[in-house]
Amino acid sequence: MATTVIETERLILKALTKEDARALFAIFSDHEVMKYWNTEPWGSMEQATCFIAKSTATLENNTQMTLGIYWKETGELLGKIMLFSYDKPSKRAEIGFGISRRYWGKGIVSEAGQALVEHAFNHLGLRRIEAEIDPDNISSSKALERLGFEKEGVLKQRWEINGVVSDSAIYGLLAR
Ligand SMILES: CC(C)(COP(=O)(O)OP(=O)(O)OC[C@H]1O[C@@H](n2cnc3c(N)ncnc32)[C@H](O)[C@@H]1OP(=O)(O)O)[C@@H](O)C(=O)NCCC(=O)NCCS
């Protein structure tokens, strides 16, 4: 999962840098963006700085690929997309994404996701990509289905966050 830059019609996907901390914090401290996440919204800039440092380290040691999603025209950071839980022998990883509320519904994740999926299958040699989401997260399920993912099942009562128990829907996409 070496460092890479992926260009699409409107977007650039590339490694996050220290300079992105403020913009990244603004996105992931938003309760609406984090509503279906399995962690709390970020509460301090330090979390953004730590996230970026970890992303850089895991890109360098080939265990994970976290890329910032940037608007090509302006360079603005819109969100992030990642491949994690990478199991090299099984050629499998999990995909995750999140973008600023201001950019929802504009096809950003469809465009970024398509490019990352193609990169994963054609250049990283993955055979399977999976995703785990809250079954109530309709926009995320639609985004996954638009990328060709199939819903493979539901894991009941998988999470408990602040006393709220929730199921997980598991989606999969196979290289073809
Ligand atoms: C889920 C999310 C990533 C979707 O990104 P997006 O760029 O808005 O998605 P797209 O514009 O590519 O649209 C994908 C599909 O979702 C639908 N959609 C987008 N926003 C929606 C909303 N608020 N409500 C219902 N459907 C929505 C689109 O209509 C489209 O469906 P279609 O193919 O039937 O037309 C984005 O809403 C987000 O960042 N949410 C918060 C973080 C999150 O929950 N991440 C997932 C956890 S892994």
Coordinates of N, CA, C and O and ligand atoms in Angstrom, one line a residue:
M1 N 0.8 -1.2 0.0 CA 0.0 0.0 0.0 C 0.9 1.3 0.0 O 0.8 2.1 0.9
A2 N 1.8 1.3 -1.0 CA 2.7 2.5 -1.0 C 2.0 3.8 -1.2 O 0.9 3.8 -1.7
T3 N 2.6 4.9 -0.9 CA 2.1 6.2 -1.1 C 1.7 6.4 -2.5 O 2.5 6.0 -3.4
T4 N 0.6 7.0 -2.7 CA 0.1 7.1 -4.1 C -0.7 8.4 -4.3 O -1.3 8.9 -3.3
V5 N -0.8 8.9 -5.5 CA -1.7 10.0 -5.8 C -2.7 9.5 -6.9 O -2.2 9.0 -7.9
I6 N -4.0 9.7 -6.6 CA -5.0 9.2 -7.6 C -5.8 10.4 -8.1 O -6.2 11.2 -7.2
E7 N -5.9 10.6 -9.4 CA -6.6 11.8 -9.9 C -7.9 11.3 -10.6 O -7.9 10.3 -11.3
T8 N -9.0 12.0 -10.3 CA -10.2 11.7 -11.0 C -10.7 13.0 -11.7 O -9.9 14.0 -11.7
E9 N -11.9 13.0 -12.2 CA -12.3 14.1 -13.0 C -12.3 15.4 -12.1 O -11.7 16.4 -12.5
R10 N -12.8 15.3 -10.9 CA -12.9 16.5 -10.1 C -12.0 16.5 -8.8 O -11.9 17.5 -8.1
L11 N -11.4 15.4 -8.6 CA -10.7 15.2 -7.3 C -9.3 14.7 -7.4 O -8.9 14.1 -8.4
I12 N -8.5 15.0 -6.3 CA -7.2 14.4 -6.1 C -7.3 13.6 -4.8 O -7.7 14.2 -3.8
L13 N -6.8 12.4 -4.8 CA -6.7 11.6 -3.6 C -5.2 11.4 -3.3 O -4.5 10.9 -4.1
K14 N -4.8 11.9 -2.1 CA -3.4 11.8 -1.8 C -3.2 11.8 -0.3 O -4.1 12.1 0.5
A15 N -2.0 11.5 0.1 CA -1.7 11.4 1.6 C -2.0 12.7 2.3 O -1.8 13.8 1.7
L16 N -2.5 12.6 3.5 CA -2.8 13.8 4.3 C -1.4 14.4 4.8 O -0.5 13.6 5.0
T17 N -1.4 15.7 5.0 CA -0.2 16.3 5.6 C -0.5 17.0 6.9 O -1.7 17.3 7.1
K18 N 0.5 17.4 7.6 CA 0.3 18.2 8.9 C -0.5 19.4 8.7 O -1.3 19.8 9.5
E19 N -0.4 20.0 7.5 CA -1.1 21.2 7.2 C -2.6 21.0 7.1 O -3.4 22.0 7.1
D20 N -3.1 19.7 7.0 CA -4.5 19.4 6.9 C -5.2 19.3 8.2 O -6.4 19.2 8.2
A21 N -4.5 19.4 9.3 CA -5.0 19.2 10.6 C -6.3 20.0 10.9 O -7.3 19.5 11.3
R22 N -6.2 21.3 10.6 CA -7.4 22.2 11.0 C -8.6 21.8 10.2 O -9.7 21.7 10.7
A23 N -8.4 21.6 8.9 CA -9.6 21.3 8.0 C -10.1 19.9 8.3 O -11.3 19.7 8.4
L24 N -9.2 18.9 8.6 CA -9.7 17.6 9.0 C -10.5 17.6 10.3 O -11.5 17.0 10.4
F25 N -10.0 18.4 11.2 CA -10.7 18.5 12.5 C -12.1 19.1 12.3 O -13.0 18.6 12.9
A26 N -12.2 20.1 11.5 CA -13.5 20.7 11.2 C -14.5 19.7 10.7 O -15.7 19.7 11.1
I27 N -14.0 18.8 9.9 CA -14.9 17.8 9.3 C -15.3 16.7 10.4 O -16.5 16.4 10.5
F28 N -14.3 16.2 11.1 CA -14.6 15.0 12.0 C -14.9 15.4 13.4 O -15.0 14.5 14.3
S29 N -15.1 16.7 13.7 CA -15.6 17.1 15.0 C -17.1 17.4 14.8 O -17.8 17.7 15.8
D30 N -17.7 17.3 13.6 CA -19.1 17.5 13.3 C -19.9 16.3 13.7 O -19.7 15.2 13.2
H31 N -20.9 16.5 14.6 CA -21.7 15.4 15.1 C -22.5 14.7 14.0 O -22.7 13.5 14.1
E32 N -22.9 15.5 13.0 CA -23.7 14.9 11.9 C -22.8 13.9 11.1 O -23.2 12.8 10.7
V33 N -21.5 14.3 10.8 CA -20.6 13.5 10.1 C -20.3 12.2 10.8 O -20.2 11.1 10.3
M34 N -20.3 12.3 12.2 CA -19.9 11.2 13.0 C -21.0 10.4 13.6 O -20.9 9.5 14.4
K35 N -22.2 10.7 13.1 CA -23.4 10.1 13.7 C -23.4 8.6 13.7 O -23.8 8.0 14.7
Y36 N -22.9 8.0 12.6 CA -22.9 6.5 12.5 C -21.6 5.9 12.7 O -21.3 4.8 12.3
W37 N -20.6 6.7 13.1 CA -19.2 6.3 13.3 C -19.2 5.4 14.6 O -20.0 5.6 15.5
N38 N -18.1 4.6 14.7 CA -18.0 3.8 15.9 C -17.1 4.5 17.0 O -16.6 3.9 17.9
T39 N -16.8 5.8 16.8 CA -16.1 6.6 17.8 C -16.8 7.9 17.9 O -17.6 8.3 17.1
E40 N -16.5 8.6 19.0 CA -17.1 9.9 19.2 C -16.5 11.0 18.2 O -15.4 10.8 17.7
P41 N -17.3 12.1 18.0 CA -16.7 13.1 17.2 C -15.4 13.6 17.8 O -15.3 13.6 19.1
W42 N -14.5 14.1 17.0 CA -13.2 14.5 17.6 C -13.4 15.8 18.5 O -14.2 16.6 18.1
G43 N -12.7 15.8 19.6 CA -12.9 16.9 20.5 C -11.8 17.9 20.6 O -11.9 18.9 21.2
S44 N -10.6 17.5 20.0 CA -9.5 18.4 20.0 C -8.7 18.3 18.8 O -8.7 17.2 18.1
M45 N -8.0 19.4 18.5 CA -7.1 19.4 17.3 C -6.0 18.3 17.4 O -5.6 17.8 16.4
E46 N -5.7 18.0 18.6 CA -4.6 16.9 18.8 C -5.0 15.6 18.1 O -4.2 14.9 17.6
Q47 N -6.4 15.3 18.2 CA -6.8 14.1 17.5 C -6.6 14.1 16.0 O -6.2 13.1 15.4
A48 N -6.8 15.3 15.4 CA -6.5 15.4 14.0 C -5.0 15.2 13.7 O -4.6 14.5 12.8
T49 N -4.2 15.8 14.5 CA -2.7 15.7 14.3 C -2.3 14.3 14.5 O -1.5 13.8 13.7
C50 N -2.8 13.6 15.5 CA -2.4 12.2 15.8 C -2.9 11.3 14.6 O -2.2 10.4 14.2
F51 N -4.1 11.6 14.2 CA -4.7 10.8 13.1 C -3.8 10.9 11.8 O -3.5 9.9 11.2
I52 N -3.3 12.1 11.5 CA -2.5 12.4 10.4 C -1.1 11.7 10.5 O -0.6 11.0 9.6
A53 N -0.6 11.7 11.7 CA 0.7 11.1 12.0 C 0.6 9.6 11.8 O 1.4 8.9 11.2
K54 N -0.5 9.0 12.3 CA -0.7 7.6 12.2 C -1.0 7.2 10.7 O -0.4 6.2 10.3
S55 N -1.7 8.0 10.0 CA -1.9 7.8 8.6 C -0.6 7.7 7.8 O -0.4 6.9 6.9
T56 N 0.3 8.7 8.1 CA 1.6 8.8 7.4 C 2.4 7.5 7.7 O 2.9 6.9 6.8
A57 N 2.4 7.1 9.0 CA 3.2 5.9 9.4 C 2.6 4.6 8.8 O 3.4 3.8 8.3
T58 N 1.3 4.5 8.8 CA 0.7 3.2 8.2 C 0.8 3.2 6.7 O 0.9 2.1 6.1
L59 N 0.9 4.4 6.1 CA 1.1 4.4 4.6 C 2.5 3.9 4.3 O 2.8 3.1 3.4
E60 N 3.5 4.4 5.2 CA 4.9 4.1 5.0 C 5.2 2.7 5.2 O 6.0 2.0 4.6
N61 N 4.5 2.1 6.3 CA 4.8 0.7 6.5 C 3.8 -0.3 5.9 O 3.8 -1.5 6.2
N62 N 3.1 0.2 4.9 CA 2.2 -0.6 4.0 C 1.2 -1.4 4.8 O 0.8 -2.5 4.3
T63 N 0.6 -0.9 5.9 CA -0.4 -1.6 6.6 C -1.8 -1.0 6.4 O -2.8 -1.7 6.6
Q64 N -1.8 0.2 5.9 CA -3.1 0.9 5.7 C -2.9 2.0 4.7 O -1.8 2.5 4.5
M65 N -4.0 2.4 4.0 CA -3.9 3.5 3.1 C -5.0 4.5 3.4 O -6.2 4.2 3.1
T66 N -4.6 5.6 4.0 CA -5.6 6.7 4.2 C -5.3 7.9 3.3 O -4.1 8.4 3.4
L67 N -6.2 8.3 2.5 CA -5.9 9.4 1.6 C -6.9 10.5 1.8 O -8.1 10.3 2.1
G68 N -6.4 11.7 1.7 CA -7.3 12.9 1.8 C -8.0 13.0 0.4 O -7.5 12.6 -0.6
I69 N -9.2 13.5 0.5 CA -10.0 13.8 -0.8 C -9.9 15.3 -1.0 O -10.5 16.0 -0.1
Y70 N -9.3 15.7 -2.0 CA -9.1 17.2 -2.3 C -9.9 17.6 -3.5 O -9.9 16.9 -4.5
W71 N -10.5 18.8 -3.5 CA -11.2 19.3 -4.7 C -10.1 19.8 -5.6 O -9.2 20.6 -5.2
K72 N -10.0 19.3 -6.8 CA -8.9 19.5 -7.7 C -8.7 21.0 -8.0 O -7.6 21.6 -8.0
E73 N -9.8 21.7 -8.2 CA -9.8 23.1 -8.6 C -9.1 24.0 -7.6 O -8.4 25.0 -7.9
T74 N -9.5 23.8 -6.3 CA -9.1 24.7 -5.3 C -8.1 24.1 -4.3 O -7.4 24.9 -3.5
G75 N -7.9 22.8 -4.3 CA -7.0 22.2 -3.3 C -7.7 22.0 -1.9 O -7.1 21.4 -1.0
E76 N -9.0 22.3 -1.8 CA -9.7 22.2 -0.5 C -9.8 20.7 -0.1 O -10.1 19.9 -1.0
L77 N -9.6 20.5 1.2 CA -9.8 19.1 1.7 C -11.3 18.9 2.0 O -11.9 19.6 2.7
L78 N -11.8 17.8 1.3 CA -13.3 17.6 1.5 C -13.5 16.4 2.5 O -14.6 16.3 3.0
G79 N -12.5 15.6 2.7 CA -12.7 14.4 3.6 C -11.6 13.4 3.4 O -10.5 13.8 2.9
K80 N -11.9 12.2 3.8 CA -10.9 11.1 3.7 C -11.5 9.8 3.3 O -12.7 9.6 3.5
I81 N -10.7 9.0 2.7 CA -11.1 7.7 2.3 C -10.0 6.7 2.6 O -8.8 7.1 2.5
M82 N -10.3 5.5 3.1 CA -9.2 4.7 3.5 C -9.5 3.2 3.2 O -10.6 2.8 3.1
L83 N -8.3 2.5 3.1 CA -8.3 1.0 3.1 C -7.6 0.6 4.4 O -6.5 1.0 4.6
F84 N -8.3 -0.1 5.2 CA -7.7 -0.5 6.5 C -8.0 -2.0 6.8 O -8.6 -2.7 5.9
S85 N -7.6 -2.5 7.9 CA -7.8 -4.0 8.2 C -7.3 -4.8 7.0 O -8.0 -5.7 6.6
Y86 N -6.1 -4.4 6.6 CA -5.5 -5.0 5.4 C -5.0 -6.4 5.8 O -4.1 -6.5 6.7
D87 N -5.5 -7.4 5.1 CA -5.0 -8.8 5.3 C -4.3 -9.2 4.0 O -4.9 -9.6 3.1
K88 N -3.0 -9.1 4.1 CA -2.2 -9.3 2.9 C -2.4 -10.7 2.3 O -2.6 -10.9 1.1
P89 N -2.2 -11.8 3.1 CA -2.3 -13.1 2.5 C -3.7 -13.4 1.9 O -3.8 -14.0 0.8
S90 N -4.7 -12.8 2.5 CA -6.1 -13.0 1.9 C -6.4 -12.0 0.8 O -7.5 -12.0 0.3
K91 N -5.5 -11.0 0.6 CA -5.7 -10.0 -0.4 C -7.1 -9.2 -0.2 O -7.9 -9.1 -1.1
R92 N -7.3 -8.8 1.1 CA -8.5 -8.2 1.5 C -8.3 -7.0 2.4 O -7.3 -7.0 3.1
A93 N -9.1 -6.0 2.2 CA -9.1 -4.8 3.1 C -10.5 -4.3 3.3 O -11.4 -4.7 2.5
E94 N -10.6 -3.4 4.2 CA -11.9 -2.8 4.5 C -11.9 -1.3 4.0 O -10.8 -0.7 4.1
I95 N -13.0 -0.8 3.5 CA -13.0 0.6 3.0 C -13.8 1.4 4.0 O -14.8 0.9 4.6
G96 N -13.4 2.7 4.1 CA -14.2 3.6 5.0 C -14.0 5.0 4.4 O -13.0 5.3 3.7
F97 N -15.1 5.8 4.6 CA -15.0 7.2 4.0 C -15.8 8.1 4.8 O -16.8 7.7 5.5
G98 N -15.5 9.4 4.7 CA -16.3 10.4 5.4 C -15.9 11.8 4.7 O -14.7 12.0 4.5
I99 N -16.9 12.6 4.5 CA -16.7 13.9 3.9 C -17.5 15.0 4.6 O -18.5 14.7 5.3
S100 N -17.0 16.2 4.4 CA -17.6 17.4 5.0 C -19.1 17.4 4.6 O -19.5 17.2 3.4
R101 N -20.0 17.8 5.6 CA -21.4 17.9 5.3 C -21.7 18.8 4.1 O -22.7 18.5 3.4
R102 N -20.9 19.8 3.9 CA -21.2 20.8 2.8 C -21.1 20.1 1.5 O -21.6 20.6 0.5
Y103 N -20.5 18.9 1.4 CA -20.3 18.3 0.1 C -21.1 17.0 -0.1 O -20.9 16.3 -1.1
W104 N -22.0 16.7 0.8 CA -22.8 15.5 0.7 C -23.7 15.6 -0.5 O -24.2 16.7 -0.9
G105 N -23.9 14.4 -1.1 CA -24.9 14.3 -2.2 C -24.4 14.9 -3.5 O -25.2 15.2 -4.4
K106 N -23.1 15.1 -3.7 CA -22.5 15.6 -4.9 C -21.8 14.6 -5.7 O -21.0 14.9 -6.6
G107 N -21.9 13.3 -5.2 CA -21.2 12.3 -5.9 C -19.7 12.2 -5.6 O -18.9 11.5 -6.3
I108 N -19.3 12.8 -4.5 CA -17.8 12.9 -4.2 C -17.4 11.5 -3.8 O -16.3 11.0 -4.4
V109 N -18.1 10.8 -3.0 CA -17.7 9.5 -2.5 C -17.8 8.4 -3.6 O -17.0 7.5 -3.8
S110 N -18.8 8.6 -4.5 CA -18.9 7.7 -5.6 C -17.7 7.8 -6.5 O -17.1 6.8 -6.9
E111 N -17.3 9.1 -6.8 CA -16.1 9.3 -7.6 C -14.8 8.8 -7.0 O -14.0 8.1 -7.6
A112 N -14.6 9.2 -5.7 CA -13.4 8.8 -5.0 C -13.3 7.3 -4.8 O -12.3 6.7 -4.9
G113 N -14.5 6.8 -4.4 CA -14.6 5.3 -4.1 C -14.3 4.5 -5.3 O -13.5 3.5 -5.3
Q114 N -14.8 4.9 -6.5 CA -14.6 4.2 -7.7 C -13.1 4.1 -8.0 O -12.5 3.1 -8.4
A115 N -12.4 5.3 -7.9 CA -11.0 5.4 -8.2 C -10.2 4.5 -7.2 O -9.3 3.8 -7.6
L116 N -10.6 4.5 -5.9 CA -9.8 3.7 -4.9 C -10.0 2.2 -5.1 O -9.1 1.5 -5.0
V117 N -11.3 1.9 -5.4 CA -11.6 0.4 -5.7 C -10.8 -0.1 -6.9 O -10.1 -1.1 -6.8
E118 N -10.7 0.7 -7.9 CA -10.0 0.3 -9.1 C -8.5 0.2 -8.8 O -7.8 -0.8 -9.2
H119 N -8.0 1.2 -8.0 CA -6.6 1.1 -7.6 C -6.3 -0.1 -6.8 O -5.3 -0.8 -7.0
A120 N -7.2 -0.4 -5.9 CA -7.0 -1.6 -5.0 C -7.0 -2.9 -5.8 O -6.2 -3.8 -5.5
F121 N -7.9 -3.0 -6.7 CA -7.9 -4.3 -7.5 C -6.8 -4.3 -8.5 O -6.2 -5.4 -8.7
N122 N -6.6 -3.2 -9.2 CA -5.6 -3.3 -10.4 C -4.2 -3.1 -10.0 O -3.3 -3.6 -10.6
H123 N -3.9 -2.3 -8.9 CA -2.5 -2.0 -8.5 C -2.1 -2.7 -7.2 O -0.9 -3.0 -7.1
L124 N -3.0 -2.8 -6.3 CA -2.6 -3.4 -5.0 C -2.9 -4.9 -5.0 O -2.5 -5.6 -4.0
G125 N -3.6 -5.4 -6.0 CA -3.8 -6.8 -6.1 C -4.8 -7.4 -5.1 O -4.8 -8.6 -4.8
L126 N -5.7 -6.5 -4.6 CA -6.7 -7.0 -3.6 C -7.7 -7.9 -4.4 O -7.9 -7.7 -5.6
R127 N -8.3 -8.8 -3.7 CA -9.3 -9.7 -4.3 C -10.7 -9.4 -3.7 O -11.7 -9.7 -4.3
R128 N -10.7 -8.8 -2.5 CA -12.0 -8.5 -1.9 C -11.9 -7.2 -1.0 O -10.8 -7.0 -0.4
I129 N -12.9 -6.4 -1.1 CA -13.0 -5.2 -0.3 C -14.3 -5.3 0.5 O -15.3 -5.7 -0.1
E130 N -14.2 -5.0 1.8 CA -15.5 -5.1 2.6 C -15.7 -3.8 3.3 O -14.8 -2.9 3.4
A131 N -16.9 -3.6 3.7 CA -17.3 -2.4 4.5 C -18.3 -2.8 5.6 O -19.1 -3.7 5.4
E132 N -18.2 -2.1 6.7 CA -19.1 -2.4 7.8 C -19.8 -1.1 8.2 O -19.1 -0.1 8.5
I133 N -21.1 -1.0 8.1 CA -21.8 0.2 8.4 C -23.0 0.0 9.3 O -23.4 -1.1 9.4
D134 N -23.4 1.1 9.9 CA -24.7 1.0 10.7 C -25.8 0.9 9.6 O -25.9 1.7 8.7
P135 N -26.7 -0.1 9.8 CA -27.8 -0.3 8.9 C -28.7 0.9 8.7 O -29.3 1.0 7.7
D136 N -28.7 1.8 9.6 CA -29.5 3.1 9.5 C -28.8 4.1 8.7 O -29.4 5.2 8.4
N137 N -27.5 3.9 8.3 CA -26.7 4.9 7.5 C -27.1 4.7 6.0 O -26.3 4.1 5.3
I138 N -28.2 5.3 5.7 CA -28.8 5.1 4.3 C -27.8 5.7 3.2 O -27.6 5.0 2.2
S139 N -27.3 6.9 3.5 CA -26.4 7.5 2.4 C -25.2 6.6 2.2 O -24.7 6.4 1.1
S140 N -24.7 6.0 3.3 CA -23.5 5.2 3.1 C -23.8 3.9 2.4 O -23.1 3.4 1.5
S141 N -25.0 3.3 2.7 CA -25.4 2.1 2.0 C -25.6 2.4 0.6 O -25.2 1.6 -0.3
K142 N -26.2 3.5 0.3 CA -26.4 3.9 -1.2 C -25.1 4.1 -1.9 O -24.9 3.7 -3.0
A143 N -24.1 4.8 -1.2 CA -22.8 5.0 -1.8 C -22.1 3.7 -2.1 O -21.5 3.5 -3.1
L144 N -22.2 2.7 -1.1 CA -21.6 1.4 -1.3 C -22.2 0.7 -2.5 O -21.6 0.1 -3.3
E145 N -23.6 0.7 -2.5 CA -24.3 0.0 -3.6 C -24.0 0.6 -5.0 O -23.8 -0.1 -5.9
R146 N -23.8 1.9 -5.0 CA -23.5 2.6 -6.2 C -22.1 2.1 -6.7 O -21.8 2.1 -7.9
L147 N -21.2 1.8 -5.7 CA -19.9 1.3 -6.1 C -19.8 -0.2 -6.5 O -18.8 -0.7 -6.8
G148 N -21.0 -0.8 -6.4 CA -21.1 -2.2 -6.7 C -21.0 -3.2 -5.6 O -21.0 -4.4 -5.8
F149 N -21.0 -2.7 -4.3 CA -20.9 -3.6 -3.2 C -22.3 -4.3 -3.0 O -23.3 -3.7 -3.3
E150 N -22.2 -5.5 -2.5 CA -23.4 -6.3 -2.2 C -23.5 -6.4 -0.7 O -22.5 -6.6 0.0
K151 N -24.7 -6.3 -0.2 CA -24.9 -6.5 1.3 C -24.9 -8.0 1.5 O -25.6 -8.8 0.9
E152 N -24.0 -8.4 2.4 CA -23.7 -9.8 2.6 C -24.4 -10.3 3.9 O -24.5 -11.5 4.1
G153 N -24.7 -9.4 4.8 CA -25.3 -9.9 6.1 C -25.4 -8.8 7.1 O -24.9 -7.7 6.9
V154 N -25.9 -9.2 8.3 CA -26.0 -8.3 9.4 C -25.5 -8.9 10.6 O -25.8 -10.1 10.9
L155 N -24.6 -8.2 11.4 CA -24.1 -8.7 12.6 C -24.9 -8.0 13.7 O -24.8 -6.8 13.8
K156 N -25.6 -8.7 14.5 CA -26.6 -8.1 15.5 C -25.9 -7.6 16.7 O -25.0 -8.3 17.2
Q157 N -26.3 -6.4 17.2 CA -25.8 -5.8 18.4 C -24.3 -5.8 18.5 O -23.7 -6.2 19.5
R158 N -23.7 -5.4 17.4 CA -22.2 -5.5 17.4 C -21.5 -4.4 18.2 O -20.4 -4.6 18.7
W159 N -22.1 -3.2 18.3 CA -21.5 -2.1 19.0 C -22.3 -1.6 20.1 O -23.5 -1.7 20.1
E160 N -21.6 -1.1 21.1 CA -22.3 -0.3 22.2 C -21.5 1.0 22.4 O -20.3 0.9 22.9
I161 N -22.1 2.1 22.1 CA -21.4 3.4 22.2 C -22.3 4.3 23.0 O -23.4 4.6 22.6
N162 N -21.7 4.7 24.1 CA -22.5 5.6 25.1 C -23.8 4.9 25.4 O -24.9 5.6 25.4
G163 N -23.8 3.6 25.6 CA -25.0 2.9 26.0 C -26.0 2.6 24.9 O -27.0 2.0 25.1
V164 N -25.6 3.0 23.7 CA -26.5 2.7 22.5 C -26.0 1.5 21.8 O -24.8 1.5 21.3
V165 N -26.8 0.5 21.7 CA -26.4 -0.7 21.0 C -26.8 -0.7 19.6 O -27.9 -0.2 19.3
S166 N -25.9 -1.1 18.6 CA -26.3 -1.0 17.2 C -25.8 -2.2 16.5 O -24.8 -2.9 16.8
D167 N -26.5 -2.6 15.4 CA -26.1 -3.7 14.5 C -25.1 -3.2 13.5 O -24.9 -2.0 13.3
S168 N -24.4 -4.1 12.8 CA -23.6 -3.8 11.7 C -24.1 -4.5 10.4 O -24.4 -5.6 10.5
A169 N -24.1 -3.7 9.3 CA -24.4 -4.4 8.0 C -23.0 -4.5 7.3 O -22.2 -3.6 7.3
I170 N -22.8 -5.7 6.8 CA -21.5 -6.0 6.1 C -21.7 -6.1 4.6 O -22.6 -6.8 4.1
Y171 N -20.9 -5.3 3.9 CA -20.9 -5.3 2.5 C -19.6 -5.8 1.9 O -18.6 -5.7 2.5
G172 N -19.7 -6.4 0.7 CA -18.5 -6.9 0.1 C -18.5 -6.6 -1.4 O -19.5 -6.5 -2.1
L173 N -17.3 -6.5 -1.9 CA -17.0 -6.3 -3.4 C -15.9 -7.2 -3.8 O -14.8 -7.1 -3.2
L174 N -16.1 -8.0 -4.8 CA -15.0 -8.9 -5.3 C -14.4 -8.4 -6.6 O -15.1 -7.8 -7.4
A175 N -13.1 -8.6 -6.7 CA -12.4 -8.2 -8.0 C -13.0 -9.1 -9.1 O -13.3 -10.2 -8.9
R176 N -13.2 -8.4 -10.2 CA -13.7 -9.3 -11.3 C -12.9 -8.9 -12.6 O -12.2 -7.9 -12.6
Ligands
LIG1 C1 -22.0 8.5 3.5 C2 -21.2 9.6 2.7 C3 -19.8 9.2 2.7 C4 -21.8 9.6 1.3 O1 -21.0 10.5 0.5 P1 -21.6 11.4 -0.7 O2 -20.4 11.9 -1.4 O3 -22.6 12.3 -0.1 O4 -22.3 10.3 -1.6 P2 -22.6 10.4 -3.1 O5 -23.0 11.8 -3.4 O6 -21.6 9.8 -3.9 O7 -24.0 9.6 -3.2 C5 -24.0 8.2 -3.0 C6 -25.5 7.8 -2.8 O8 -25.9 8.3 -1.5 C7 -27.1 9.1 -1.7 N1 -27.0 10.1 -0.6 C8 -26.1 11.0 -0.4 N2 -26.4 11.8 0.6 C9 -27.6 11.4 1.1 C10 -28.4 11.7 2.2 N3 -28.1 12.7 3.0 N4 -29.5 11.0 2.4 C11 -29.9 10.0 1.6 N5 -29.1 9.6 0.5 C12 -28.0 10.3 0.3 C13 -27.0 9.7 -3.1 O9 -28.3 10.1 -3.6 C14 -26.5 8.5 -3.8 O10 -27.5 7.5 -4.0 P3 -28.0 7.1 -5.5 O11 -26.8 6.3 -6.1 O12 -29.2 6.4 -5.2 O13 -28.2 8.4 -6.2 C15 -21.4 11.0 3.3 O14 -22.7 11.2 3.5 C16 -20.7 11.1 4.7 O15 -19.5 11.5 4.8 N6 -21.4 10.7 5.8 C17 -20.8 10.8 7.1 C18 -19.7 9.8 7.4 C19 -20.2 8.4 7.2 O16 -21.3 8.0 7.7 N7 -19.4 7.5 6.6 C20 -19.7 6.1 6.4 C21 -19.2 5.3 7.6 S1 -18.0 4.2 6.9

